[in-house]
Amino acid sequence: MTAPKRLVAIASAGGHFNQLLLLRSSYAHLDVTYLTTLPGLAEQFGATPSALVPDCNADTPLRALRAAVVIFWRLLRLRPQIVISTGALPGVFAILAGRILGAHTIWVDSVANGEVLSSSGRLARKIAHLTLSQWPEVAAASGVRYEGSVL
């Protein structure tokens, strides 16, 4: 019997992390490690094992650089075969690190983005193996796939 594939599931705190957890049943058969930006958040929902990564956004370039380094280091140590994120910028860094390390990468844009793909989604679309929007109109307009909504 082979060991289950390793998956890193990463999302910023708040709605991004909630949506990631709503997808949990789709990857429950895998060896999952959760990464998020708020201490204690993953444990509060039984999403373990987990680790903390720095939060950042496009307006905080030094924090973004630090987050990118920490996320790459975590993925280098975990060596996942799959990386999935529902956002935001820390998830983009994980998608990039996953690609560099040979993992299959999946970006699920937040359901909050009902008119256009998020700025993080637009970045992820360029590097992820699979990019999904939770809105059929947004998917069609941005050239990504629609497979339904988590809500």
Coordinates of N, CA and C in Angstrom, one line a residue:
M1 N 0.8 -1.2 0.0 CA 0.0 0.0 0.0 C 0.9 1.2 0.0
T2 N 0.6 2.2 -0.9 CA 1.4 3.4 -0.9 C 0.8 4.5 0.0
A3 N 1.7 5.3 0.5 CA 1.4 6.4 1.4 C 0.5 7.4 0.6
P4 N -0.4 8.1 1.3 CA -1.2 9.1 0.6 C -0.3 10.3 0.2
K5 N -0.7 11.0 -0.8 CA 0.0 12.1 -1.3 C 0.0 13.2 -0.2
R6 N 1.1 14.0 -0.2 CA 1.2 15.1 0.7 C 0.6 16.4 0.1
L7 N -0.3 17.1 0.8 CA -0.9 18.3 0.3 C -0.7 19.4 1.3
V8 N -0.3 20.5 0.8 CA -0.3 21.8 1.6 C -1.5 22.6 1.2
A9 N -2.4 22.9 2.2 CA -3.6 23.7 2.0 C -3.3 25.0 2.7
I10 N -3.3 26.1 2.0 CA -2.9 27.4 2.5 C -3.9 28.5 2.2
A11 N -4.2 29.3 3.2 CA -5.0 30.4 3.0 C -4.8 31.5 4.1
S12 N -5.0 32.7 3.8 CA -5.0 33.8 4.8 C -6.2 33.6 5.7
A13 N -6.1 34.2 6.9 CA -7.1 34.1 7.9 C -8.4 34.8 7.4
G14 N -9.5 34.4 7.9 CA -10.8 35.0 7.5 C -11.5 34.1 6.5
G15 N -12.2 34.8 5.6 CA -13.0 34.1 4.6 C -12.2 33.1 3.7
H16 N -10.9 33.5 3.4 CA -10.1 32.6 2.6 C -9.9 31.3 3.3
F17 N -9.6 31.3 4.6 CA -9.4 30.1 5.3 C -10.7 29.3 5.5
N18 N -11.8 30.0 5.7 CA -13.1 29.3 5.8 C -13.4 28.6 4.6
Q19 N -13.2 29.2 3.4 CA -13.5 28.5 2.1 C -12.5 27.3 1.9
L20 N -11.3 27.4 2.4 CA -10.4 26.3 2.3 C -10.9 25.1 3.1
L21 N -11.4 25.4 4.3 CA -12.0 24.3 5.1 C -13.3 23.7 4.5
L22 N -14.0 24.5 3.8 CA -15.2 24.0 3.1 C -14.8 23.0 2.0
L23 N -13.6 23.0 1.5 CA -13.1 22.1 0.5 C -12.5 20.8 1.2
R24 N -12.4 20.8 2.5 CA -11.7 19.8 3.2 C -12.1 18.3 2.8
S25 N -13.4 18.1 2.6 CA -13.8 16.7 2.2 C -13.2 16.2 0.9
S26 N -12.8 17.2 0.0 CA -12.2 16.8 -1.2 C -10.8 16.3 -1.1
Y27 N -10.1 16.7 -0.1 CA -8.7 16.2 0.1 C -8.5 15.5 1.4
A28 N -9.6 15.0 2.1 CA -9.5 14.4 3.4 C -8.6 13.1 3.3
H29 N -8.6 12.5 2.1 CA -7.8 11.2 2.0 C -6.3 11.4 1.8
L30 N -5.9 12.7 1.8 CA -4.5 13.0 1.6 C -3.8 13.3 2.9
D31 N -2.5 13.3 2.9 CA -1.7 13.7 4.1 C -1.6 15.3 4.0
V32 N -2.5 16.0 4.8 CA -2.6 17.4 4.7 C -1.9 18.2 5.8
T33 N -1.2 19.2 5.4 CA -0.7 20.2 6.4 C -1.3 21.5 6.0
Y34 N -1.8 22.2 7.0 CA -2.4 23.5 6.8 C -1.5 24.6 7.1
L35 N -1.5 25.7 6.3 CA -0.7 26.9 6.6 C -1.7 28.0 6.6
T36 N -1.6 28.9 7.6 CA -2.4 30.1 7.6 C -1.7 31.2 8.4
T37 N -2.3 32.4 8.4 CA -1.6 33.6 8.9 C -2.0 34.0 10.3
L38 N -2.9 33.3 11.0 CA -3.3 33.7 12.3 C -3.1 32.6 13.3
P39 N -2.3 32.9 14.3 CA -2.0 31.9 15.3 C -3.3 31.3 15.9
G40 N -3.3 29.9 16.0 CA -4.4 29.2 16.6 C -5.6 29.0 15.7
L41 N -5.6 29.6 14.6 CA -6.8 29.5 13.7 C -7.0 28.1 13.2
A42 N -6.0 27.4 12.7 CA -6.2 26.1 12.2 C -6.6 25.1 13.3
E43 N -5.9 25.2 14.4 CA -6.3 24.3 15.5 C -7.7 24.5 16.0
Q44 N -8.2 25.7 16.0 CA -9.6 26.0 16.4 C -10.6 25.2 15.6
F45 N -10.2 24.9 14.3 CA -11.1 24.1 13.5 C -10.6 22.7 13.2
G46 N -9.7 22.2 14.0 CA -9.2 20.9 13.9 C -8.4 20.6 12.6
A47 N -7.9 21.7 12.1 CA -7.1 21.6 10.8 C -5.6 21.4 11.2
T48 N -5.3 20.2 11.5 CA -3.9 19.9 12.0 C -3.4 18.7 11.2
P49 N -2.1 18.6 11.0 CA -1.1 19.6 11.5 C -1.1 20.9 10.8
S50 N -0.6 21.9 11.4 CA -0.6 23.2 10.8 C 0.6 24.0 11.2
A51 N 0.9 25.1 10.4 CA 2.0 26.0 10.7 C 1.6 27.4 10.3
L52 N 2.2 28.3 11.0 CA 1.9 29.7 10.8 C 2.9 30.3 9.7
V53 N 2.3 31.1 8.8 CA 3.1 31.9 7.8 C 2.8 33.4 8.0
P54 N 3.7 34.2 7.6 CA 3.4 35.7 7.8 C 2.3 36.1 6.8
D55 N 1.5 37.1 7.3 CA 0.5 37.7 6.4 C 1.2 38.8 5.7
C56 N 0.6 39.1 4.5 CA 1.2 40.2 3.7 C 0.2 40.6 2.6
N57 N 0.4 41.7 2.0 CA -0.3 42.1 0.8 C 0.6 42.9 -0.1
A58 N 0.0 43.3 -1.2 CA 0.9 44.1 -2.2 C 1.3 45.4 -1.6
D59 N 0.7 45.9 -0.6 CA 1.1 47.2 0.0 C 2.2 47.1 1.0
T60 N 2.6 45.8 1.3 CA 3.6 45.6 2.4 C 4.8 44.8 1.8
P61 N 5.6 45.4 0.9 CA 6.6 44.6 0.1 C 7.6 43.9 1.0
L62 N 8.1 44.5 2.1 CA 9.0 43.8 2.9 C 8.4 42.6 3.6
R63 N 7.2 42.8 4.1 CA 6.5 41.7 4.7 C 6.2 40.6 3.7
A64 N 5.9 41.0 2.5 CA 5.7 40.1 1.4 C 6.9 39.2 1.1
L65 N 8.1 39.9 1.1 CA 9.3 39.2 0.8 C 9.6 38.2 1.9
R66 N 9.4 38.6 3.2 CA 9.5 37.7 4.3 C 8.6 36.5 4.2
A67 N 7.3 36.8 3.9 CA 6.3 35.7 3.7 C 6.8 34.7 2.6
A68 N 7.2 35.3 1.5 CA 7.6 34.4 0.4 C 8.8 33.5 0.8
V69 N 9.7 34.0 1.6 CA 10.9 33.2 2.0 C 10.4 32.1 3.0
V70 N 9.6 32.5 4.0 CA 9.0 31.5 5.0 C 8.2 30.4 4.3
I71 N 7.3 30.8 3.4 CA 6.5 29.9 2.7 C 7.3 28.9 1.8
F72 N 8.3 29.4 1.1 CA 9.1 28.6 0.3 C 9.9 27.6 1.2
W73 N 10.4 28.0 2.3 CA 11.1 27.2 3.3 C 10.2 26.1 3.8
R74 N 9.0 26.4 4.2 CA 8.0 25.4 4.7 C 7.7 24.4 3.6
L75 N 7.5 24.8 2.4 CA 7.2 23.9 1.3 C 8.4 23.0 1.0
L76 N 9.6 23.6 1.0 CA 10.8 22.8 0.8 C 10.9 21.7 1.8
R77 N 10.6 22.0 3.1 CA 10.7 21.0 4.1 C 9.6 19.9 4.0
L78 N 8.4 20.4 3.6 CA 7.2 19.5 3.5 C 7.2 18.6 2.3
R79 N 7.7 19.2 1.2 CA 7.8 18.5 -0.1 C 6.4 17.9 -0.5
P80 N 5.4 18.8 -0.6 CA 4.1 18.3 -1.0 C 4.0 18.0 -2.5
Q81 N 3.1 17.0 -2.8 CA 2.9 16.7 -4.2 C 1.8 17.6 -4.8
I82 N 1.0 18.2 -3.9 CA -0.1 19.1 -4.3 C -0.2 20.3 -3.3
V83 N -0.4 21.5 -3.9 CA -0.6 22.7 -3.1 C -1.9 23.3 -3.6
I84 N -2.8 23.6 -2.6 CA -4.1 24.3 -2.9 C -4.2 25.5 -2.1
S85 N -4.8 26.6 -2.7 CA -5.0 27.8 -1.9 C -6.3 28.5 -2.4
T86 N -6.9 29.1 -1.4 CA -8.1 30.0 -1.7 C -7.7 31.4 -1.5
G87 N -6.5 31.8 -1.3 CA -6.0 33.1 -1.3 C -5.5 33.5 0.1
A88 N -4.9 34.6 0.2 CA -4.6 35.7 -0.7 C -3.2 35.6 -1.1
L89 N -2.4 36.7 -1.0 CA -1.0 36.7 -1.5 C -0.1 35.6 -0.9
P90 N -0.2 35.2 0.4 CA 0.6 34.1 0.8 C 0.3 32.8 0.0
G91 N -1.0 32.7 -0.4 CA -1.3 31.5 -1.2 C -0.6 31.6 -2.6
V92 N -0.5 32.7 -3.2 CA 0.2 32.9 -4.4 C 1.6 32.5 -4.3
F93 N 2.3 32.9 -3.2 CA 3.6 32.5 -2.9 C 3.7 30.9 -2.8
A94 N 2.8 30.3 -2.2 CA 2.8 28.9 -2.0 C 2.6 28.2 -3.4
I95 N 1.7 28.8 -4.2 CA 1.5 28.2 -5.6 C 2.8 28.3 -6.4
L96 N 3.5 29.4 -6.3 CA 4.8 29.6 -7.0 C 5.8 28.6 -6.4
A97 N 6.0 28.5 -5.1 CA 6.9 27.6 -4.5 C 6.6 26.1 -4.9
G98 N 5.3 25.8 -4.8 CA 4.9 24.5 -5.2 C 5.3 24.1 -6.7
R99 N 5.1 25.1 -7.5 CA 5.4 24.9 -9.0 C 6.9 24.6 -9.1
I100 N 7.7 25.5 -8.4 CA 9.2 25.3 -8.4 C 9.6 23.9 -7.9
L101 N 8.9 23.4 -6.9 CA 9.3 22.2 -6.3 C 8.6 21.0 -7.0
G102 N 7.8 21.2 -8.0 CA 7.3 20.1 -8.8 C 5.9 19.6 -8.3
A103 N 5.3 20.4 -7.5 CA 3.9 20.0 -7.0 C 2.9 20.4 -8.0
H104 N 1.7 19.7 -8.0 CA 0.6 20.1 -8.7 C -0.1 21.2 -7.9
T105 N -0.4 22.3 -8.6 CA -0.9 23.5 -7.9 C -2.3 23.9 -8.3
I106 N -3.1 24.2 -7.3 CA -4.6 24.6 -7.5 C -4.9 25.9 -6.8
W107 N -5.4 26.8 -7.5 CA -5.9 28.1 -7.0 C -7.4 28.1 -7.1
V108 N -8.1 28.4 -6.0 CA -9.6 28.5 -6.0 C -9.8 30.0 -5.6
D109 N -10.2 30.8 -6.5 CA -10.5 32.2 -6.2 C -11.6 32.3 -5.3
S110 N -11.6 33.3 -4.4 CA -12.6 33.5 -3.4 C -14.0 33.8 -4.0
V111 N -15.0 33.3 -3.3 CA -16.4 33.5 -3.7 C -16.7 35.0 -3.7
A112 N -16.0 35.7 -2.9 CA -16.2 37.2 -2.8 C -15.9 37.9 -4.1
N113 N -15.2 37.3 -4.9 CA -14.8 37.9 -6.2 C -15.8 37.5 -7.3
G114 N -17.0 38.2 -7.2 CA -18.1 37.8 -8.1 C -18.2 38.5 -9.4
E115 N -17.3 39.5 -9.6 CA -17.3 40.3 -10.8 C -16.1 40.2 -11.7
V116 N -14.9 40.1 -11.0 CA -13.6 39.9 -11.7 C -12.8 39.0 -10.8
L117 N -11.8 38.3 -11.4 CA -10.8 37.5 -10.7 C -10.0 38.5 -9.8
S118 N -9.7 38.0 -8.6 CA -9.0 38.8 -7.6 C -7.6 39.1 -8.2
S119 N -6.9 40.1 -7.6 CA -5.6 40.4 -8.1 C -4.6 39.2 -7.8
S120 N -4.8 38.6 -6.6 CA -4.0 37.4 -6.4 C -4.4 36.2 -7.3
G121 N -5.6 36.1 -7.7 CA -6.1 35.1 -8.7 C -5.5 35.4 -10.0
R122 N -5.3 36.6 -10.4 CA -4.7 36.9 -11.7 C -3.3 36.5 -11.7
L123 N -2.6 36.7 -10.6 CA -1.2 36.2 -10.5 C -1.1 34.7 -10.5
A124 N -2.0 34.1 -9.7 CA -2.0 32.6 -9.6 C -2.3 32.0 -10.9
R125 N -3.2 32.6 -11.7 CA -3.6 32.1 -13.0 C -2.4 31.8 -13.9
K126 N -1.4 32.7 -13.7 CA -0.2 32.6 -14.6 C 0.7 31.4 -14.2
I127 N 0.6 30.9 -13.0 CA 1.5 29.9 -12.5 C 0.9 28.6 -12.0
A128 N -0.4 28.6 -11.6 CA -1.0 27.4 -11.1 C -1.4 26.5 -12.3
H129 N -1.3 25.2 -12.0 CA -1.8 24.2 -12.9 C -3.3 24.3 -13.2
L130 N -4.0 24.6 -12.2 CA -5.5 24.8 -12.3 C -5.9 26.0 -11.5
T131 N -6.6 26.9 -12.2 CA -7.2 28.0 -11.5 C -8.7 28.0 -11.7
L132 N -9.4 28.1 -10.6 CA -10.9 28.1 -10.6 C -11.5 29.3 -10.0
S133 N -12.6 29.7 -10.6 CA -13.4 30.8 -10.1 C -14.7 30.2 -9.6
Q134 N -15.3 30.7 -8.6 CA -16.6 30.2 -8.1 C -17.8 30.9 -8.8
W135 N -17.5 31.6 -9.8 CA -18.5 32.3 -10.6 C -18.4 31.9 -12.0
P136 N -19.4 31.4 -12.7 CA -19.2 31.0 -14.1 C -18.9 32.2 -15.0
E137 N -19.5 33.4 -14.8 CA -19.2 34.5 -15.6 C -17.8 35.0 -15.5
V138 N -17.3 35.0 -14.2 CA -15.9 35.4 -14.0 C -14.9 34.4 -14.6
A139 N -15.2 33.1 -14.5 CA -14.4 32.1 -15.1 C -14.3 32.3 -16.6
A140 N -15.4 32.5 -17.3 CA -15.5 32.7 -18.7 C -14.7 33.9 -19.1
A141 N -14.9 35.0 -18.4 CA -14.2 36.3 -18.8 C -12.7 36.3 -18.5
S142 N -12.3 35.5 -17.6 CA -10.8 35.5 -17.2 C -10.1 34.3 -17.7
G143 N -10.7 33.4 -18.4 CA -10.0 32.2 -19.0 C -9.6 31.2 -17.9
V144 N -10.4 31.0 -16.9 CA -10.1 30.0 -15.9 C -11.3 29.1 -15.9
R145 N -11.3 28.1 -15.0 CA -12.4 27.1 -15.0 C -13.4 27.4 -13.9
Y146 N -14.6 27.0 -14.1 CA -15.7 27.0 -13.1 C -16.1 25.6 -12.9
E147 N -16.1 25.1 -11.6 CA -16.5 23.8 -11.2 C -17.6 23.8 -10.1
G148 N -18.1 25.0 -9.8 CA -19.1 25.2 -8.8 C -18.5 26.1 -7.7
S149 N -19.3 26.3 -6.7 CA -19.0 27.2 -5.6 C -18.9 26.4 -4.3
V150 N -18.1 26.8 -3.3 CA -18.0 26.1 -2.1 C -19.1 26.5 -1.1
L151 N -19.8 27.5 -1.4 CA -20.9 28.0 -0.6 C -22.3 27.5 -1.1

